[in-house]
Structure formats: C-alpha cells, structure tokens
C-alpha cells in the first residue's frame, strides 16, 4: 500500500445526522481493541528488495508506457487516511485551488490545476471509489471530494520510494486546502444478474455462488473462450477541456447492451462491441460521484453539480442527487436535501436494493427509487452519517463525539426504514473507516495512523452483520500489501482487493521477480472467520502485477498488468484450488500496449464481463504539452 496520506477532515458539523431514531437495546460488544492477527506470511521468504524501491531498469530493457494522467498535487498526493491530524483544520478564508499559477506540470504531463468545478471550501467533500459496474451490487459511491488517484507504485517497474512521515504530514496539510470535489476509481462489477441483489461482484460483495462443501463456492458465470486472444474494440477520445482545468469524469457501468461512461457534464451509452453512441444524457454540471451499484432493472445513482463551473464561480457544490436509467439513457429524477435553508453538498452516494443513500459531514439522507424521501439529517442529532456502503446490505459509518474524541459506529441498517439492525463501535481515536464489503461485513481502517504509507489500511475488521460482534481482526501492514481505501469522505472508496467465499483477497506489494530486473507480486487470501491466511496464493508471473477486480460466484476475477513486451490479461482464479484460467489476452504490439498501460487498476476504472474488458479514466484535463492522442476509455474483446 504505497500511497501518500490524505488531507485532514473538515470540522464536524454543528448538527444533522442520520434521520431515523438510533435508540436500540444494548449489545454485547466485543473488545474494541482486539490484538491484531499475526502478520501476513506469504509462504516464502521475501525476495531481495521486497517492500523497497525496485532495482533500476536495465538500460537495454524497454520501459513500460507511462501511466494514466491523474491530476497530481504539489509535493505528492495521497488519501487522507494515512496522515496524522493532531487538531481540526481551520477553514481557509480564501483556499487556493489545486495547483498554483505558474506551477510546473507533474510527471507524465499530469495537470496541476484543481479539478474543474472543484469547490473552494473546507475539506469534507467526497471523492473516489470502486468500479460501478455490470449490475454490480457491492458499493462504491463517490463523494464529491476529489481524492486524486494514487501515486503510481505497484504495476510500475522501477517505482519510487515511499514518502517519509514528515513529508506525508506536509502533503496532507497542502492537500487539505486544495481538494474538495471528487472523482475516483472503482472496480469492475459482474455480468448479467451478477451484482444484483443476490450477487457479490466487486469488493463489497458477499460469498456469491453456492457452497461447495470445501470452504469455497461453485464456479461463477465467466467462462474461458476457445481463444482468449483479444483485440481493441473501440477507443473513446478524451473530451476537450478548456481553461487548463481538470474535470472529474468518474463513473462507468455495463449492461447487457451498453458500456456507459461519464464525460464532461454528460453520461453516454456506447455499443459494447462497436463503441458507437447509443444514447447521450446531458447534465447541468460535472458528475461528482457515481454509485457502482445497479438495480435489477439497470438503474443507478449519481451526484452532480447544478451548473458548470466558471472562473468566477469555480464550484456550485455537489448537491444534485439523480437516478439514472442505464437502458433508456434517461434521468428519472433529481433531488436535493437542505439543512435549514442551505443545500447540503454530499460526499458519497450508494445504492442498496431500492434505496439511494447519500452521506456527508452534514449527515445522511436516503430516497426510494420512486423518489420518495426516506430519511434526512436531524439538526438535534449529535451524531451524523458520514457515508454508506451499499450492495446486498446497507451499512452506515456514523460519527459521534468531538473531533479529538471521535467514535465510529458501523451500523447495518434497514434500507427502507433506516432502522438500525446491528452496530459495532470502533475504538475511540479511529477517525476514519471504509466499508470494504457489506455482506459479509468487512471494514478497513488505519489504526493509529500506523499504515505509514497513506493507503488508509493497517487493519481489516470482520464483523457479524446480524449481531454487530467482531469476528476477527486482520493485520495488513502497508509495506506488504497493496490494497488501499480513502475512507475520509468516500466510505466505499477501496480498490485492489475483493471479498468472497468468506475470504478477503489482497495483492502483495511488488517485489523482485526471478528474472533480471523483473518485478512481480501475488494475491493471497485471508479467512474472515479466523483472520489467518488460507495458504492460497496466485502468482502474477515475472514482469506482471496482479490485482483483484471482483468476485464471479466463487471465483476471483483479476487483471494482470503486463511487462514491457507483452499484453495484459484477465484471469479467473478458482475459489477452492486457486487454479488460474485465462479469460482474455490483450495484444503485445507496441501501439496497443501503450494504450493499455496508459491506464492501471490503481487509478482507472476497470470493468470486465463476458469477454469484454473496459478501461477508462476518472479525470480529463488539458494537456500542457503536445502528446500522443489521449483516450477517455478503451474497450477490448475476444472473438
């Protein structure tokens, strides 16, 4: 987990919170600070340089293509989770935008301007998350705080050193002022009828499939084609961006017929095989966040701004909540919520069953897909719902107490009434938590800011969603594992991990491979009942970096980022024997590989289903230099 820390949070609201009454019978709470499970054991001694900067690339070895161009803040950037925050930040009177005038462009030509339309207000807006997807039920609503994509580490041979603690603190202070709205990255969802109410696609899913009696589940629906060789199906050109701005374009989904992608103040449905436009839905302002969940009838939800930003008015806030029909390409309704006479700018959005839920530092609200308001913030409430995890269940991250004595309540709630079903109270002092999965319930947190790398994860908490009792706690040292969560405002913003078969699947950090100058990594599994590793391990192979995308029934779908002379792969890994099957193999030509490696699982949206792999960016920006053609999205497919 090699990401710098995020900015400190906005001061807690004076009022507002989760609408429904919170009174409930006391429950036996498990120890709030259970001893962590033994540190991860990968089953073999780490290779030389494991966890350290990779060896320099051999001069004669062609380097990999530059990664996608996410906006990069000055002096590095990361998620808020890793940086200590000794005291609440004070709202600046005139907060500067992300990137100052005259600032030099970042690596790979990354723009230094604030995301287009980014609010210039105190931190507390939403940001990034996992992939919405092909009917995916796991969750990933993106809050409006744009948390920038992670620094390229895993997947980039010859990656750099991690930032030290002092630098992380400095970066967090700078970023706290600059970042407000969000876009993000989310992970692939499942195929037709997977990821619906009974599926486990993506990182927030449950077990999926049927119990096979051996601790796993039956295989999923993705079948290997007779020939996994793939070709480029289409490429969507990057939209034109004016005023040297960076625009949030997060949000992508798959239906039976369409690949749907957010653009600049619009959402477009493309033919899955040809890339031709099927429909276009204009919006009044940029998309801030998008739910990665989809209902059985292909409805999803987004947050967006009420108007296009201008130089005079760089942000209008992420106050608009909309339900989108992905089949018809229509906006079914748009709602807002007020506290007093002020519109609430929401940080995250998710979907569970027929309920659309949004969270913020002013509290949470929810609507039925019919548009009926189910609950909204209550001014007299001393606690507030910072955000929700969706999918099979609806889980709230409820914050109580003052800034320096915060306590997080992880509540499984009834999505129709808001009634609390179960509650787990985390130890005081843990400021942020991320919902990795709602069924089974898995939460990630950086306890005591001990991750040290800005990944937002030092431990995972496996919780019984029915009783609220802690099942086990899993230690996941940042120097060994590459998963990451934002958690500050986007409580579903986790990637590079998956949950299924009552197991947690994590990728290791890159380390030396067996070949000269090669790097590689593995995916390992943890038992959510015991917290121990199962002994299962999927090796990426020399030069490849493997990342979990989602569950497919009892199987794990993963992407292999390629070395400089090969194409990437999508593989299915069986939940029981960890047998690997290639589902898709991309071409190894220079032109195709350059397009493929311009995006990566760390900071792009990846969707895979039925022999189709779609990659897309979450930010669009005006290039500061003349470069090769940029793409918003690219589709690959097998014959």
PDB file of C-alpha atoms in Angstrom, residues 19 76 118 137 146 175 212 283 286 295 318 326 344 378 404 423 452 454 545 559 606:
ATOM      1  CA  UNK A  19     -32.617  10.583  10.290  1.00  0.00           C
ATOM      2  CA  UNK A  76       2.936  14.393  -3.979  1.00  0.00           C
ATOM      3  CA  UNK A 118     -13.812  21.853  -7.564  1.00  0.00           C
ATOM      4  CA  UNK A 137     -24.102  -4.847  -6.053  1.00  0.00           C
ATOM      5  CA  UNK A 146     -11.859  14.583  -5.357  1.00  0.00           C
ATOM      6  CA  UNK A 175      -3.901  18.864   0.028  1.00  0.00           C
ATOM      7  CA  UNK A 212     -19.357 -26.478  -2.437  1.00  0.00           C
ATOM      8  CA  UNK A 283     -26.261  17.217 -17.281  1.00  0.00           C
ATOM      9  CA  UNK A 286     -19.997  17.798 -13.876  1.00  0.00           C
ATOM     10  CA  UNK A 295     -30.593  -2.417  -9.661  1.00  0.00           C
ATOM     11  CA  UNK A 318     -22.345  18.513  -5.271  1.00  0.00           C
ATOM     12  CA  UNK A 326     -28.901   2.966 -17.976  1.00  0.00           C
ATOM     13  CA  UNK A 344     -26.309  20.006   1.517  1.00  0.00           C
ATOM     14  CA  UNK A 378     -31.846  15.835  12.030  1.00  0.00           C
ATOM     15  CA  UNK A 404     -10.419  14.729  19.162  1.00  0.00           C
ATOM     16  CA  UNK A 423     -23.968  -1.920  15.463  1.00  0.00           C
ATOM     17  CA  UNK A 452       2.660   4.674   7.294  1.00  0.00           C
ATOM     18  CA  UNK A 454      -1.151   6.757   3.101  1.00  0.00           C
ATOM     19  CA  UNK A 545       1.432  -7.236 -11.485  1.00  0.00           C
ATOM     20  CA  UNK A 559      -6.228  -8.276 -14.009  1.00  0.00           C
ATOM     21  CA  UNK A 606     -11.833  -1.376 -14.916  1.00  0.00           C
TER      22      UNK A 606
END
